[in-house]
Amino acid sequence: MKLLGTDASPYVRKVRLVLLEKNLAHEYLVDAPRDPGSHVAQVNPLGRIPALILDDDTCVYDSPVIAEYLDTLNDSPALIPRGDALARMRVKRGEALADGIMDSAVAVRNERIRPEEKQEPNNIVLHNNAVSRALAHASEQLGERVWCEGNVITLADLALASALVYLDLRQPERDWRSTHPNLAAWFARIAARPSMQTTLST
Ligand SMILES: N[C@@H](CCC(=O)N[C@@H](CS)C(=O)NCC(=O)O)C(=O)O
């Protein structure tokens, strides 16, 4: 299978981490939807990345659907709990929280790259506040545990880590490590994993 994406996209990073953690054979193709010559709109009618193209040319989107599909391909590890419905819900909810952080951080980024006179400061404040609340919530939920859910790494960890890498990239002034030291310690563990090192090195 082939994954179309860009190195900066947090949604793409999440899917790459799933592929790498589960050791699933794939080809990662950098393809920015807005670049002339992009193939993204030909495979995903929404024109968005990540877009996963299966060997029979089926295109899978968007990132939660891709992650859930990939997790069915093997159990090593199972990134979404199989048997326990509540644990499964908590992991999917953790992914939704992280995706929401990504959505708001992307919205802030899109606002900030507009000409200054066209930027809507209220929009920036609204989304930045959402990011701050979501980080506080994630920190509170994590507490002093090693992983977001149970005692193994799950999709909730990979999604949250992807959101935080994106915040470091686009909002380096946001000092979330000082505000939430427990998230900082947890993030350092994930950042050291070969999967994250691979996504950070490209
Ligand atoms: N909810 C989608 C969001 C995907 C998304 O918005 N991706 C952005 C890149 S970060 C994109 O492709 N934007 C279209 C563009 O840049 O033209 C997902 O989880 O896959």
Short mmCIF file of N, CA and C and ligand atoms in Angstrom, two decimals, residues 9-11 33-34 47-50 62-64, ligand 1:
data_model
loop_
_atom_site.label_atom_id
_atom_site.label_comp_id
_atom_site.label_asym_id
_atom_site.label_seq_id
_atom_site.Cartn_x
_atom_site.Cartn_y
_atom_site.Cartn_z
N SER A 9 2.16 17.46 8.06
CA SER A 9 0.76 17.21 8.46
C SER A 9 0.68 16.30 9.69
N PRO A 10 -0.02 16.77 10.74
CA PRO A 10 -0.13 15.94 11.95
C PRO A 10 -0.97 14.70 11.72
N TYR A 11 -1.96 14.80 10.84
CA TYR A 11 -2.82 13.64 10.56
C TYR A 11 -2.00 12.56 9.83
N PRO A 33 -1.34 18.43 -1.39
CA PRO A 33 -2.54 18.59 -2.22
C PRO A 33 -2.56 19.85 -3.07
N ARG A 34 -1.92 20.92 -2.59
CA ARG A 34 -2.01 22.19 -3.34
C ARG A 34 -0.90 22.36 -4.35
N GLY A 47 -9.65 15.73 -1.62
CA GLY A 47 -8.39 16.42 -1.90
C GLY A 47 -7.53 16.60 -0.67
N ARG A 48 -7.64 15.68 0.28
CA ARG A 48 -6.90 15.82 1.53
C ARG A 48 -5.94 14.66 1.76
N ILE A 49 -4.96 14.98 2.57
CA ILE A 49 -4.03 13.96 3.06
C ILE A 49 -4.26 13.80 4.56
N PRO A 50 -4.01 12.62 5.08
CA PRO A 50 -3.47 11.41 4.46
C PRO A 50 -4.50 10.71 3.58
N ASP A 62 -10.66 9.29 6.15
CA ASP A 62 -9.57 10.12 6.53
C ASP A 62 -8.81 9.47 7.69
N SER A 63 -8.00 10.21 8.43
CA SER A 63 -7.02 9.52 9.27
C SER A 63 -7.62 8.56 10.31
N PRO A 64 -8.76 8.86 10.96
CA PRO A 64 -9.28 7.86 11.90
C PRO A 64 -9.71 6.56 11.21
N1 LIG B 1 -9.99 15.01 9.19
C1 LIG B 1 -8.96 14.79 8.21
C2 LIG B 1 -8.11 16.06 8.09
C3 LIG B 1 -7.08 15.96 6.98
C4 LIG B 1 -6.59 17.35 6.57
O1 LIG B 1 -7.24 18.37 6.78
N2 LIG B 1 -5.40 17.37 5.96
C5 LIG B 1 -4.88 18.63 5.46
C6 LIG B 1 -3.37 18.67 5.59
S1 LIG B 1 -2.87 18.82 7.25
C7 LIG B 1 -5.18 18.74 3.99
O2 LIG B 1 -5.04 17.77 3.27
N3 LIG B 1 -5.62 19.93 3.53
C8 LIG B 1 -5.94 20.15 2.16
C9 LIG B 1 -5.03 21.14 1.52
O3 LIG B 1 -3.96 21.44 2.07
O4 LIG B 1 -5.37 21.59 0.43
C10 LIG B 1 -8.11 13.59 8.61
O5 LIG B 1 -8.11 13.25 9.81
O6 LIG B 1 -7.52 12.93 7.75
#
